[in-house]
mmCIF file of C-alpha atoms in Angstrom:
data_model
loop_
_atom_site.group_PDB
_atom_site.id
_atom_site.type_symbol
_atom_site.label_atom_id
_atom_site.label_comp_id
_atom_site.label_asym_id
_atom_site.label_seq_id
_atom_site.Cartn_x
_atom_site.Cartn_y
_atom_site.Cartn_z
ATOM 1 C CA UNK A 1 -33.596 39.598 72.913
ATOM 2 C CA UNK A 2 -32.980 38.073 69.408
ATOM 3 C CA UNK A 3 -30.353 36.004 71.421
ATOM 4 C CA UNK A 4 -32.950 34.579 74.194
ATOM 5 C CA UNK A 5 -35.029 33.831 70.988
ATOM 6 C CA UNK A 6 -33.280 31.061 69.640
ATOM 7 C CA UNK A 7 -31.877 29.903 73.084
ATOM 8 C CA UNK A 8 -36.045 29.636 73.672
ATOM 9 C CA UNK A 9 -35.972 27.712 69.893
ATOM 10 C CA UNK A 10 -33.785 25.243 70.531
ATOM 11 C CA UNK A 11 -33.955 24.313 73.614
ATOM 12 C CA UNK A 12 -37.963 23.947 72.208
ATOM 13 C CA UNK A 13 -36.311 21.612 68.929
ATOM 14 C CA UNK A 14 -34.472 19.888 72.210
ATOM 15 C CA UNK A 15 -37.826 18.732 73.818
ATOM 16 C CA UNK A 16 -39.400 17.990 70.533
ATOM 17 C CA UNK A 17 -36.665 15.824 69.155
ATOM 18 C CA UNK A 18 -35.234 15.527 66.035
ATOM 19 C CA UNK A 19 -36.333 11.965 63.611
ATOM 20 C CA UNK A 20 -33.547 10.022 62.775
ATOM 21 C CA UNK A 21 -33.317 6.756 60.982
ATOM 22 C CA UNK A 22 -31.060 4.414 62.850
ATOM 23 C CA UNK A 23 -29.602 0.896 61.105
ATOM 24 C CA UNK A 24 -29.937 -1.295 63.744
ATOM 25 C CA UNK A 25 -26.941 -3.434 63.390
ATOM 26 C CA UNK A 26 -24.873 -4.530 66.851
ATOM 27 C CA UNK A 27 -21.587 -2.779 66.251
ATOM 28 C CA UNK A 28 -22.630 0.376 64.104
ATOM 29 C CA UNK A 29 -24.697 1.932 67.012
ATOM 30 C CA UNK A 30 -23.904 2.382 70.821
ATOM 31 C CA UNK A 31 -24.616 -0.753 72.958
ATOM 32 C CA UNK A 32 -26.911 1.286 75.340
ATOM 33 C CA UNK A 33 -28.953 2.374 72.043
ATOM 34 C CA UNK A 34 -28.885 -0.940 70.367
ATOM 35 C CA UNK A 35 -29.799 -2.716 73.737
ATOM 36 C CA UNK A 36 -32.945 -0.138 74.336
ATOM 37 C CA UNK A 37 -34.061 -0.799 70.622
ATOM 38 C CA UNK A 38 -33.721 -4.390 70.045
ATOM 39 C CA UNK A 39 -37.733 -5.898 69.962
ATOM 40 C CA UNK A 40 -39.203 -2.668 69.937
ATOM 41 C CA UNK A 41 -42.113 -1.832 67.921
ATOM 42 C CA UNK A 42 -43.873 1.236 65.782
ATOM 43 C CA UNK A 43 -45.515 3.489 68.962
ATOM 44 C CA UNK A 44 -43.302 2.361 71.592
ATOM 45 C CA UNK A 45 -40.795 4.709 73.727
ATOM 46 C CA UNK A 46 -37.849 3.725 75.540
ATOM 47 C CA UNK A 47 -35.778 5.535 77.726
ATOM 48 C CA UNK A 48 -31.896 5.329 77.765
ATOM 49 C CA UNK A 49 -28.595 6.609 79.240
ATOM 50 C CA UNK A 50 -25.469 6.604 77.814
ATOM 51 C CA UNK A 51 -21.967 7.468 79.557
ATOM 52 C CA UNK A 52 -19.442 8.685 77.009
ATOM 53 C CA UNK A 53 -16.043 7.455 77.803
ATOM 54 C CA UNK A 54 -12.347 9.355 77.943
ATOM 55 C CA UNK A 55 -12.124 8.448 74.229
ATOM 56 C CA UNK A 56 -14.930 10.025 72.669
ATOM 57 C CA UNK A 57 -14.355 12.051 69.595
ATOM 58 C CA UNK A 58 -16.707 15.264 71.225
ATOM 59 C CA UNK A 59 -13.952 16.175 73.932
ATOM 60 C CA UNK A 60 -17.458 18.268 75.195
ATOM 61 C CA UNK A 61 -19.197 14.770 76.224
ATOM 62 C CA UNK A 62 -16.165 12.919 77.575
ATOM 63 C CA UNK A 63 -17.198 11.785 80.542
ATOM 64 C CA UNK A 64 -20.699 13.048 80.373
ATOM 65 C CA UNK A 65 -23.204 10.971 80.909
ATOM 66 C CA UNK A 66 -26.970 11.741 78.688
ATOM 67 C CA UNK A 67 -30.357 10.212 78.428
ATOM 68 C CA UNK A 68 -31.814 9.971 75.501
ATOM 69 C CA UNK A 69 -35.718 9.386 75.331
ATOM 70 C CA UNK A 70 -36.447 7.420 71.946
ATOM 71 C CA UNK A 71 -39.897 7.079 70.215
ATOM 72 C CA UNK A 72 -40.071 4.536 67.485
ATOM 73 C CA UNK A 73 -41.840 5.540 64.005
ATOM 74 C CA UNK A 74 -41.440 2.928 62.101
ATOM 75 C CA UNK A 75 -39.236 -0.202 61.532
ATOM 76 C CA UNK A 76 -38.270 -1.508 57.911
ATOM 77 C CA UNK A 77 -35.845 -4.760 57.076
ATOM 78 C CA UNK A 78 -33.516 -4.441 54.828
ATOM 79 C CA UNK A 79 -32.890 -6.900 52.364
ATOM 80 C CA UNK A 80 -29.268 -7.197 51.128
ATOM 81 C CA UNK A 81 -28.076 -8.730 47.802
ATOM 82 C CA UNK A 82 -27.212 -12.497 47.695
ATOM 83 C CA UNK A 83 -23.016 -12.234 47.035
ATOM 84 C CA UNK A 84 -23.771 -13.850 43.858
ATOM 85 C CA UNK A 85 -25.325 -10.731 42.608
ATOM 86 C CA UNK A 86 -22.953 -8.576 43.475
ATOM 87 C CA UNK A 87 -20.947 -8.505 39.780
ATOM 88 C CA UNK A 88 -24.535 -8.258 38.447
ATOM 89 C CA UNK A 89 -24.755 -4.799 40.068
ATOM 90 C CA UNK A 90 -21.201 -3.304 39.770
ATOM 91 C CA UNK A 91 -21.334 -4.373 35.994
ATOM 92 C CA UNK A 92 -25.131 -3.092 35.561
ATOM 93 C CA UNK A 93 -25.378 -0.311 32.851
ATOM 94 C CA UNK A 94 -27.273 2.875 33.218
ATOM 95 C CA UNK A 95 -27.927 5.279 35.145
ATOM 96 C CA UNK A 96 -28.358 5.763 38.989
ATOM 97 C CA UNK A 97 -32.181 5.305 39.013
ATOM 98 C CA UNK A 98 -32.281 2.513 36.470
ATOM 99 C CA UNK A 99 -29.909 0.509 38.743
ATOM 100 C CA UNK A 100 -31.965 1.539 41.993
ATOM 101 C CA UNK A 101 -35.068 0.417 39.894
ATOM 102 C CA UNK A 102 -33.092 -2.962 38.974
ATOM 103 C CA UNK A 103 -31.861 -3.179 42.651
ATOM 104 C CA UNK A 104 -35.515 -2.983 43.956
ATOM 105 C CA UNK A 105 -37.057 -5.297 41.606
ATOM 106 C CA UNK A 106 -34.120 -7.895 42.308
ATOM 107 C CA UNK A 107 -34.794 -7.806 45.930
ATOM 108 C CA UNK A 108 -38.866 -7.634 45.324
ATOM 109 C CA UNK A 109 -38.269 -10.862 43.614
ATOM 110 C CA UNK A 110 -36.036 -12.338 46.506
ATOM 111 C CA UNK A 111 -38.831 -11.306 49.044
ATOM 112 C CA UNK A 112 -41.631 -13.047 47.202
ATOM 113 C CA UNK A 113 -39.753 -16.442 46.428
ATOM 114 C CA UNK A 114 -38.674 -16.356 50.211
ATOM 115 C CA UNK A 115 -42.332 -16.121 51.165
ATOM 116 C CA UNK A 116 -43.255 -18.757 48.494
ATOM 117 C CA UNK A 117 -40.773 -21.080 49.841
ATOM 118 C CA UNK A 118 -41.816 -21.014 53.458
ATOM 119 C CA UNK A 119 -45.691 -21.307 52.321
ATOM 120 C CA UNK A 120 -44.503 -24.515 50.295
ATOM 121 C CA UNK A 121 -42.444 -25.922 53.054
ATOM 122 C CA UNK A 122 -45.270 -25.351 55.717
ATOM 123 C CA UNK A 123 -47.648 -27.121 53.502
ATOM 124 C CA UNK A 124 -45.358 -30.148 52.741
ATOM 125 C CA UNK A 125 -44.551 -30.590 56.344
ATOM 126 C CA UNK A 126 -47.968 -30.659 57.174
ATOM 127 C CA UNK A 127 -49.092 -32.885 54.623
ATOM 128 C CA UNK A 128 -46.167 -35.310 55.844
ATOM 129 C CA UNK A 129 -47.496 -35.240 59.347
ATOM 130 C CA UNK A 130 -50.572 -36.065 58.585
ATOM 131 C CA UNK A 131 -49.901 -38.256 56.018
ATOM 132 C CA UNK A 132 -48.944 -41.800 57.037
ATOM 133 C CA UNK A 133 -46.708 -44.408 55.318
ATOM 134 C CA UNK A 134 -43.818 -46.774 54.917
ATOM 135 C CA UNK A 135 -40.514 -45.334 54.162
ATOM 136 C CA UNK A 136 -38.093 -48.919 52.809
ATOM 137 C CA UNK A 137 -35.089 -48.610 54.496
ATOM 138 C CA UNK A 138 -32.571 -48.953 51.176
ATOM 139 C CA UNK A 139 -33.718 -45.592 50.246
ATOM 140 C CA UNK A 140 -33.352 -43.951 53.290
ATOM 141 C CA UNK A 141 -29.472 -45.315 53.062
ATOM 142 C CA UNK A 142 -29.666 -44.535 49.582
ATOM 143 C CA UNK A 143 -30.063 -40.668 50.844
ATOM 144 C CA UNK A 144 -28.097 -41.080 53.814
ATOM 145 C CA UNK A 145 -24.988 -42.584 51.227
ATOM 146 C CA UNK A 146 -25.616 -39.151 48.639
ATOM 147 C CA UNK A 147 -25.477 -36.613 51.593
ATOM 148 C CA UNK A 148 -21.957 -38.082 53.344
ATOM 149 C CA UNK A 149 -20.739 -38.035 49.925
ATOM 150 C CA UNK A 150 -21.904 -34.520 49.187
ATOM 151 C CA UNK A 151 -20.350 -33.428 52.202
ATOM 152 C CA UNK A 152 -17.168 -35.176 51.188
ATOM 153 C CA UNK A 153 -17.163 -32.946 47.923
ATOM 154 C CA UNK A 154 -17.310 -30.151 49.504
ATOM 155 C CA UNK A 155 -13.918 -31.156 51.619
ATOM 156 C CA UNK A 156 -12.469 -32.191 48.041
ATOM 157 C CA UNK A 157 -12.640 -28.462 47.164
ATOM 158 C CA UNK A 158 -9.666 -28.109 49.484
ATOM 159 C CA UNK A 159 -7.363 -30.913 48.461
ATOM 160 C CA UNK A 160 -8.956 -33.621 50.915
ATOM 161 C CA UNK A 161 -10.131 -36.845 49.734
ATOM 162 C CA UNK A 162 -12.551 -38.988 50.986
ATOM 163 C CA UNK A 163 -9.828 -41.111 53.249
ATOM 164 C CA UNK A 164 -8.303 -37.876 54.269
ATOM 165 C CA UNK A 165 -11.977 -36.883 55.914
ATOM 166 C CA UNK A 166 -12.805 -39.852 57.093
ATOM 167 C CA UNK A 167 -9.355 -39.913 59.060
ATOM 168 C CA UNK A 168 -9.490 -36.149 59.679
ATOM 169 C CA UNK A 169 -12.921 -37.628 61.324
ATOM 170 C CA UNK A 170 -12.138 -40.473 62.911
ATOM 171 C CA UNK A 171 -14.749 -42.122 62.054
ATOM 172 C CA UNK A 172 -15.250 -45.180 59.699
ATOM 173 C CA UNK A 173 -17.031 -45.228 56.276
ATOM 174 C CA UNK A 174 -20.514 -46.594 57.824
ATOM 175 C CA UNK A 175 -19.776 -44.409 61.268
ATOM 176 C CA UNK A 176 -19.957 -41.209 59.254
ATOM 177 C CA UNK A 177 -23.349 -42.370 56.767
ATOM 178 C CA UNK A 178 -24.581 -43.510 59.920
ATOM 179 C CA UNK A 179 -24.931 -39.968 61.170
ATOM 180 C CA UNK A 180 -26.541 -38.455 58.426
ATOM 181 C CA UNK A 181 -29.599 -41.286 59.139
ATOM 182 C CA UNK A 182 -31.630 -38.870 60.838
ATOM 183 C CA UNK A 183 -31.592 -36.389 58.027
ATOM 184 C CA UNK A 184 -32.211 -38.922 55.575
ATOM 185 C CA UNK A 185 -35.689 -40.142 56.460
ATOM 186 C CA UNK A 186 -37.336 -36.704 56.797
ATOM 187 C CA UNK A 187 -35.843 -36.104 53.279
ATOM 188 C CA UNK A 188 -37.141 -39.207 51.669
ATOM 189 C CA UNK A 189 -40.387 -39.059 52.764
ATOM 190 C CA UNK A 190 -40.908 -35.243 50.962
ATOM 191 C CA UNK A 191 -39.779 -36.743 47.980
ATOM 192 C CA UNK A 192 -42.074 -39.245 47.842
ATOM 193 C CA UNK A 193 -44.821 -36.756 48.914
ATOM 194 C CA UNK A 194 -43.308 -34.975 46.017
ATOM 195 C CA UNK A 195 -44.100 -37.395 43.716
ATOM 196 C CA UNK A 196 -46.875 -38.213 44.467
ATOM 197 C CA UNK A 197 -48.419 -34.675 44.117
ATOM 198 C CA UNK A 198 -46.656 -34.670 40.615
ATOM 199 C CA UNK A 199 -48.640 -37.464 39.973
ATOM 200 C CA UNK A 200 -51.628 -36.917 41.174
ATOM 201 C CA UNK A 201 -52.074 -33.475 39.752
ATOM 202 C CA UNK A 202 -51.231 -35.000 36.727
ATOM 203 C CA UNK A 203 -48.046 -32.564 36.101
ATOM 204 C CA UNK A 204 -45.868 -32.697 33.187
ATOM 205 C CA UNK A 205 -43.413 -31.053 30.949
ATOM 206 C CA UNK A 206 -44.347 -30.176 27.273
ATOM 207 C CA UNK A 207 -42.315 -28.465 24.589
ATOM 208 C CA UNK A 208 -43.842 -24.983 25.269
ATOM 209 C CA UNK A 209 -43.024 -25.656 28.746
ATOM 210 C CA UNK A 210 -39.233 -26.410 28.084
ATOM 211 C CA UNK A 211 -38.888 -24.124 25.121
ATOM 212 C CA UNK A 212 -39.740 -21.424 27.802
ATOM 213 C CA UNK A 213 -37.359 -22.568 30.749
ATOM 214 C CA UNK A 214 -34.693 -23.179 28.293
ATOM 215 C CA UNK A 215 -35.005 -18.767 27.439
ATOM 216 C CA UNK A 216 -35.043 -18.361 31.156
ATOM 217 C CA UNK A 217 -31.562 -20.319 31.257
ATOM 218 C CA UNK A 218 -30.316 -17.839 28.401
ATOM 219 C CA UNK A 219 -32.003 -14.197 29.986
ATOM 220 C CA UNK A 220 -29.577 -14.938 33.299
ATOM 221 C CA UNK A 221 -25.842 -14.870 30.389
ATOM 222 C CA UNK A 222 -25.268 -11.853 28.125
ATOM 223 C CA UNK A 223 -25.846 -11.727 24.638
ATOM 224 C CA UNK A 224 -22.630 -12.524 23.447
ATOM 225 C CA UNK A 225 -22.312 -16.024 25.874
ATOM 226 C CA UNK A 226 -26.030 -16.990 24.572
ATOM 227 C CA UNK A 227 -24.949 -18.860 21.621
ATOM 228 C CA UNK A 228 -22.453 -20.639 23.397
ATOM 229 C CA UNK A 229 -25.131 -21.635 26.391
ATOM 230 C CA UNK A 230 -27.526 -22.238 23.717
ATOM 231 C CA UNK A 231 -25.498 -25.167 22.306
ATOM 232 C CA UNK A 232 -24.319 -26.369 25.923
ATOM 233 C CA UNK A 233 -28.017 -27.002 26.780
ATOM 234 C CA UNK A 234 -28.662 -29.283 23.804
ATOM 235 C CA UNK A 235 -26.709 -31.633 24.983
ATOM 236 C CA UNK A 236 -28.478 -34.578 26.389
ATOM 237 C CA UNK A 237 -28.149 -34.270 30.459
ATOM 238 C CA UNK A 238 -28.390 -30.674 30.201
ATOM 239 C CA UNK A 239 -31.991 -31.189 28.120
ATOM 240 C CA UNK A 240 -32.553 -33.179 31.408
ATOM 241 C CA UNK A 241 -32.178 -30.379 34.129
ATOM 242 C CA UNK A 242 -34.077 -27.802 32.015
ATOM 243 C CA UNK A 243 -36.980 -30.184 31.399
ATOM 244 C CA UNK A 244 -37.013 -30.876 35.472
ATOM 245 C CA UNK A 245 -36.557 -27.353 36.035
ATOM 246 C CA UNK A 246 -39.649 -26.570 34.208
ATOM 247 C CA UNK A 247 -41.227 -29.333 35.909
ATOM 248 C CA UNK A 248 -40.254 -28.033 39.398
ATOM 249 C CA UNK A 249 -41.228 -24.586 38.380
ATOM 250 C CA UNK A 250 -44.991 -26.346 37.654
ATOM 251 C CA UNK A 251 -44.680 -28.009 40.813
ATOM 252 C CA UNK A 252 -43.716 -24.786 42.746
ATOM 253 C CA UNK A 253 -46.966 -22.924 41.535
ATOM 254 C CA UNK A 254 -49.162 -25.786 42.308
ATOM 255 C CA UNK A 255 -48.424 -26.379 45.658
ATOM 256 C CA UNK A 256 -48.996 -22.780 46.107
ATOM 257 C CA UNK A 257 -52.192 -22.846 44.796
ATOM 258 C CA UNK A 258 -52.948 -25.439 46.641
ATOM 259 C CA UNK A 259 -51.960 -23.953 49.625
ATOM 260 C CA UNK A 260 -53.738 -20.705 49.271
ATOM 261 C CA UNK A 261 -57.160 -22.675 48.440
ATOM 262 C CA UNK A 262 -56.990 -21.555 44.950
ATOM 263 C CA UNK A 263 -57.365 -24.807 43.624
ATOM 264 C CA UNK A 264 -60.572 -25.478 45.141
ATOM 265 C CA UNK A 265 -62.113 -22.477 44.862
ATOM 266 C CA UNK A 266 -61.425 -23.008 40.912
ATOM 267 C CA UNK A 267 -63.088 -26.443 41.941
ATOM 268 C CA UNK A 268 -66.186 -25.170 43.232
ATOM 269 C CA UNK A 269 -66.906 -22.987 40.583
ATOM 270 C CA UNK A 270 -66.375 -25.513 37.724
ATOM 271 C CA UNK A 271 -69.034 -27.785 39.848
ATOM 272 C CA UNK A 272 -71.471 -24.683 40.060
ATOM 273 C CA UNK A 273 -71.582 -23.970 36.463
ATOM 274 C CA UNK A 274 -71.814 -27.807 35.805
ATOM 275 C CA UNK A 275 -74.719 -28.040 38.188
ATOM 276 C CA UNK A 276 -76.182 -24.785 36.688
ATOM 277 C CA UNK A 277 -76.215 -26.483 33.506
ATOM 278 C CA UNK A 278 -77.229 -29.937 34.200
ATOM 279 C CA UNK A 279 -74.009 -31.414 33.747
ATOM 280 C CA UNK A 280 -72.859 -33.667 36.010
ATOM 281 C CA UNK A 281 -69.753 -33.486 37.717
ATOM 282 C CA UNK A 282 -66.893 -35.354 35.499
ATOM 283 C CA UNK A 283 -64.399 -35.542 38.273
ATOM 284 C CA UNK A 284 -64.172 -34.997 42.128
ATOM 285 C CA UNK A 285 -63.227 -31.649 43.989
ATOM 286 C CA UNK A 286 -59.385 -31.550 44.724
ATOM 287 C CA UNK A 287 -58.157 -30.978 48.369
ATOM 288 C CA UNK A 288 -56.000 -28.072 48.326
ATOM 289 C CA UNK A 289 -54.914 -28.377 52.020
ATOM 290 C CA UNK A 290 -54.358 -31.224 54.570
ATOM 291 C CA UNK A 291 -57.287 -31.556 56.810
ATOM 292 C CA UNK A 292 -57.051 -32.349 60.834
ATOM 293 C CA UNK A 293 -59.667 -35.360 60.648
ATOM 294 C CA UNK A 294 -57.672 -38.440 61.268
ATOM 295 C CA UNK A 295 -58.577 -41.697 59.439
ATOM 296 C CA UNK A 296 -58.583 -45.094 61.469
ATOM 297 C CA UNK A 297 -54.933 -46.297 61.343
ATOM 298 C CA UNK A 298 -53.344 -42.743 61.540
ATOM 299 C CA UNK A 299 -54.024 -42.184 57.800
ATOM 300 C CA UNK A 300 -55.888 -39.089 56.670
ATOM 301 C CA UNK A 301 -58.992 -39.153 54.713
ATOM 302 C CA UNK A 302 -57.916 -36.581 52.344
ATOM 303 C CA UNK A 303 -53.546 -38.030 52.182
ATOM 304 C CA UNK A 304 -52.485 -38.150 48.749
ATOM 305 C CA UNK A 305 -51.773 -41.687 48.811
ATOM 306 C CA UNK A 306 -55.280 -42.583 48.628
ATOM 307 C CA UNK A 307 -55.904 -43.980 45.493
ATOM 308 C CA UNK A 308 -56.423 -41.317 42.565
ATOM 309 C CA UNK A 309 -58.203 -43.147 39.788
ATOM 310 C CA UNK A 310 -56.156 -43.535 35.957
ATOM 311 C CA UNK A 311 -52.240 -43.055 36.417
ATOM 312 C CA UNK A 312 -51.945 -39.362 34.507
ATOM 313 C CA UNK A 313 -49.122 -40.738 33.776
ATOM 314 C CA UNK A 314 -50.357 -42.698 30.909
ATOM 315 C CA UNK A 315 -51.255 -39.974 28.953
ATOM 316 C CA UNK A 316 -50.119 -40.072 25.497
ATOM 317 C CA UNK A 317 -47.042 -37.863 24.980
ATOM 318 C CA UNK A 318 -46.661 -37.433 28.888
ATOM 319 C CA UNK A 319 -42.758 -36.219 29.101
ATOM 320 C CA UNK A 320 -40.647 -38.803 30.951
ATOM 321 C CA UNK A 321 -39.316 -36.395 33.467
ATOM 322 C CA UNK A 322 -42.683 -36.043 35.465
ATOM 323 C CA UNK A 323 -41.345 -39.019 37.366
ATOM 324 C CA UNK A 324 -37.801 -37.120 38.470
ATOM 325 C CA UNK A 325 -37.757 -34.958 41.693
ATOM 326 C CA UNK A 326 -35.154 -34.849 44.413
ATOM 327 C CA UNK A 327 -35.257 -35.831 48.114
ATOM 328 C CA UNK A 328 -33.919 -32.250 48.923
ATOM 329 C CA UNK A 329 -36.533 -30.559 47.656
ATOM 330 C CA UNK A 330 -35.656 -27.270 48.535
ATOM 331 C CA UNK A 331 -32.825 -26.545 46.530
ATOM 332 C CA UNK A 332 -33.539 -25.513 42.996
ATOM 333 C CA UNK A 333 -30.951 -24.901 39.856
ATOM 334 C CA UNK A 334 -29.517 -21.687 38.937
ATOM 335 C CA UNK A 335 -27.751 -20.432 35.848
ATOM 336 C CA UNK A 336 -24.641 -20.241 37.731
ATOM 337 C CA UNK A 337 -24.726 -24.411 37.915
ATOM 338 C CA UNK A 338 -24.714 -24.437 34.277
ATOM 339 C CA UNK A 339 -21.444 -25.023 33.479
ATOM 340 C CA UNK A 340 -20.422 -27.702 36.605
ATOM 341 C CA UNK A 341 -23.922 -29.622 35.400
ATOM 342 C CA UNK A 342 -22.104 -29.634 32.044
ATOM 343 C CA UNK A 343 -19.575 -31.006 33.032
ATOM 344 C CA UNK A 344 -21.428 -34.409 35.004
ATOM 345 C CA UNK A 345 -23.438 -36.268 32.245
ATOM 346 C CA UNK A 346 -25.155 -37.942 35.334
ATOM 347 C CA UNK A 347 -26.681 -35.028 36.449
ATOM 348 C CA UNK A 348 -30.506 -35.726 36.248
ATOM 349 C CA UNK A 349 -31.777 -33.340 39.455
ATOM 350 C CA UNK A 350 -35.090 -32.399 39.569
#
């Protein structure tokens, strides 16, 4: 009897099912079972069957054949580590939840600026469409000139020169610029939007503003490299990539704001409490986002090339580097760049 018992309970855990998380990753899991779960979502069932082969490790299920009916709970991403932060981890001291703690605020932090990213790249591409304007040609070859010969660096990483590529190519020296053309234009024109959001919202770089970038720099090296960092970045072209890495870092958080309609919420409030008071209005509400309404000759009323009053520019003690920004605006500098940007006293990136 006690033996018909737990026949009864398990073959009753067999129709229940047992929960098991599953790492969805072609390779790691049975075809038939990744197959069945690929685009499923939270509530849905499938229904599978799986033949086990000659080869199977269970000499019980060789040539067995079982379905399998599969409810799914939930489904998470995982987020990995970038490779650069590998030594980061393996060198991190402490114990096993302080590193899990470390680990999860890491990839928090890599979830967040991937989300702010995309948000700042949807808004600049819409602005651009609905933004329109001349683009001179010299700077689009101007771009199209920097990313051949960026590519051509990468080659010279491996031993192969610029005639070595081109040959390896077979292409000429205007051939291969030629193709990078159509890249070229679409990065131009966001760094001219660029700019002219920097100037328009009147964004600059002060010395709190660099004094704080430049302790970012130094958090990323350990204490005993500090000193030695601290010294590299007072030289001249490194003062240069801090102060535009503050700058983009202003930049970044603007366009988010003005994104999210932060900006002109802020806007409308300010204007309340001035017309509350009696005051008027000193300045006119921003436009956070690009509108739809088209202006006669495909310009829109609210594109940030309309004209914006006094140059901010001109204020008094206004850091030079306002005016810097790059044409491929979505790369930014790391700590890990430090010492190659060292290294080129040209280097004035934004």
């Amino acid at each position: 009897d006690d033996a018909d018992d737990a026949d009864d309970a398990d073959d009753a855990d067999d129709a229940e099912g047992k929960e098991q998380q599953i790492a969805l990753v072609e390779g790691r899991v049975r075809p038939e079972i990744y197959e069945a779960l690929i685009g499923a979502q939270p509530g849905e069932t499938r229904t599978v069957t799986v033949t086990y082969g000659d080869e199977e490790e269970d000499e019980s299920l060789r040539g067995q054949s079982a379905t399998y009916t599969l409810t799914v709970k939930n489904v998470q991403e995982r987020l990995l580590p970038d490779w650069e932060e590998l030594p980061t981890l393996t060198e991190f001291e402490g114990d096993i939840d302080a590193m899990r703690q470390n680990a999860r605020e890491r990839l928090e932090r890599a979830a967040e600026d991937k989300a702010r990213r995309a948000l700042i790249d949807e808004f600049l591409n819409k602005l651009g469409e609905e933004t329109s304007f001349e683009i001179p040609e010299a700077m689009v070859q101007e771009r199209a000139q920097e990313l051949f010969h960026q590519q051509v660096s990468e080659f010279q990483r491996y031993g192969i020169d610029e005639d070595q590529f081109l040959k390896l190519s077979n292409k000429t020296h205007d051939e291969a610029v030629a193709e990078f053309m159509g890249q070229a234009e679409p990065d131009v024109r966001r760094s001219l939007i660029v700019r002219e959001v920097i100037r328009r919202e009147g964004l600059t770089v002060n010395d709190e503003d660099f004094e704080a970038e430049n302790e970012r720099f130094l958090q990323d090296f350990d204490a005993e490299r500090r000193d030695e960092v601290r010294k590299m970045l007072a030289q001249p072209n490194m003062r240069q990539m801090v102060a535009s890495a503050a700058l983009d870092r202003k930049l970044r958080d603007r366009l988010v704001a003005l994104a999210t309609g932060e900006v002109v919420a802020q806007a409308r409030e300010e204007r309340q409490m001035e017309t509350d008071s009696n005051t008027p209005a000193t300045s006119d509400l921003p436009q956070p986002a690009v509108q739809s309404d088209i202006a006669t000759g495909g310009v829109t009323e609210n594109s940030v090339f309309d004209d914006p009053g006094p140059d901010p520019t001109a204020v008094a003690g206004t850091s030079s580097v306002e005016q810097a920004t790059t044409a491929d605006y979505g790369q930014q500098r790391t700590s890990s760049d430090l010492d190659e940007a060292a290294g080129s006293a040209g280097s004035n990136e934004a």
